[in-house]
Short mmCIF file of C-alpha atoms in Angstrom, two decimals:
data_model
loop_
_atom_site.label_atom_id
_atom_site.label_comp_id
_atom_site.label_asym_id
_atom_site.label_seq_id
_atom_site.Cartn_x
_atom_site.Cartn_y
_atom_site.Cartn_z
CA MET A 12 0.34 -18.31 -3.09
CA THR A 13 0.54 -16.89 0.39
CA SER A 14 -1.05 -18.44 3.46
CA LEU A 15 -1.85 -16.29 6.52
CA HIS A 16 -1.87 -17.21 10.20
CA LEU A 17 -3.91 -14.38 11.72
CA GLY A 18 -3.74 -13.51 15.39
CA CYS A 19 -0.69 -15.72 15.71
CA GLY A 20 0.45 -14.37 19.08
CA LEU A 21 3.47 -16.48 20.05
CA ASP A 22 2.44 -19.47 17.86
CA TYR A 23 4.75 -19.41 14.83
CA ARG A 24 3.59 -21.42 11.80
CA PRO A 25 6.42 -22.20 9.35
CA GLY A 26 5.44 -21.58 5.74
CA ALA A 27 2.76 -19.04 6.63
CA VAL A 28 2.86 -15.28 7.06
CA ASN A 29 2.30 -14.96 10.81
CA VAL A 30 0.21 -11.83 11.43
CA ASP A 31 -0.71 -10.18 14.72
CA LEU A 32 -1.74 -6.74 15.93
CA TYR A 33 1.16 -6.77 18.37
CA ASP A 34 4.88 -6.95 17.63
CA LEU A 35 5.69 -10.32 19.19
CA THR A 36 8.54 -12.76 18.54
CA ALA A 37 6.47 -15.04 16.25
CA VAL A 38 5.13 -12.19 14.12
CA ASP A 39 6.25 -11.78 10.51
CA LEU A 40 3.85 -8.91 9.84
CA GLN A 41 2.25 -6.54 12.33
CA ALA A 42 -1.23 -5.68 11.03
CA HIS A 43 -4.87 -5.56 12.08
CA ALA A 44 -7.05 -8.47 10.92
CA LEU A 45 -9.63 -5.98 9.59
CA ARG A 46 -7.14 -4.19 7.32
CA LEU A 47 -4.76 -6.63 5.68
CA PRO A 48 -2.04 -5.24 3.38
CA PHE A 49 -2.64 -7.82 0.64
CA ALA A 50 -4.15 -7.45 -2.83
CA ASP A 51 -7.56 -8.84 -3.70
CA GLY A 52 -7.42 -12.60 -4.27
CA SER A 53 -3.73 -12.86 -3.37
CA VAL A 54 -3.98 -15.30 -0.43
CA SER A 55 -4.51 -19.06 -0.76
CA GLY A 56 -5.42 -19.76 2.85
CA ILE A 57 -6.22 -18.08 6.15
CA GLU A 58 -6.02 -19.65 9.58
CA ALA A 59 -7.58 -17.72 12.47
CA ARG A 60 -7.74 -19.65 15.74
CA HIS A 61 -9.22 -17.97 18.80
CA LEU A 62 -9.27 -14.59 17.09
CA VAL A 63 -12.84 -13.65 16.17
CA GLU A 64 -14.02 -13.68 19.79
CA HIS A 65 -11.65 -10.74 20.39
CA LEU A 66 -13.09 -8.70 17.52
CA GLY A 67 -16.69 -8.37 18.75
CA TYR A 68 -19.70 -8.77 16.49
CA PRO A 69 -19.06 -5.80 14.15
CA GLY A 70 -15.34 -6.58 13.98
CA THR A 71 -16.06 -10.20 13.09
CA ILE A 72 -18.42 -9.19 10.28
CA TYR A 73 -15.91 -6.70 8.84
CA SER A 74 -13.00 -9.13 9.21
CA LEU A 75 -14.88 -11.89 7.36
CA ALA A 76 -15.47 -9.46 4.50
CA GLU A 77 -11.78 -8.49 4.52
CA TRP A 78 -10.66 -12.11 4.54
CA GLN A 79 -12.99 -12.89 1.64
CA ARG A 80 -11.46 -9.96 -0.24
CA VAL A 81 -7.88 -11.25 0.06
CA LEU A 82 -8.68 -14.95 -0.44
CA GLU A 83 -8.31 -16.35 -3.93
CA ALA A 84 -11.28 -18.13 -5.49
CA GLY A 85 -11.44 -21.56 -3.86
CA GLY A 86 -9.14 -20.44 -1.02
CA THR A 87 -9.38 -21.98 2.45
CA LEU A 88 -10.55 -20.27 5.64
CA LEU A 89 -9.98 -22.13 8.91
CA LEU A 90 -11.70 -20.63 11.97
CA GLU A 91 -11.55 -21.98 15.50
CA THR A 92 -13.38 -20.43 18.42
CA PRO A 93 -13.77 -21.53 22.02
CA GLU A 94 -16.90 -23.43 22.95
CA ARG A 95 -19.19 -21.19 24.91
CA GLU A 96 -21.80 -22.39 27.34
CA ILE A 97 -25.17 -20.75 26.74
CA GLY A 98 -27.74 -20.42 29.42
#
């Protein structure tokens, strides 16, 4: 199965399909995180580090639905976001 590294920027992950909105040197596939060109249930894992904070609230909700669509049953989703001070 395929594993995706979404919003990869310049961080290339061997063994994954490195996806970013921009055509950068580490990118295997240029695509938007909200519209992935993969069939339903065709992805075994998704890694998205420091991506959702760039999508805004509606974009995050839609992207989570899109990622659920492409993930196989029992697939892995790894999210990392910056810690934000509240107050």
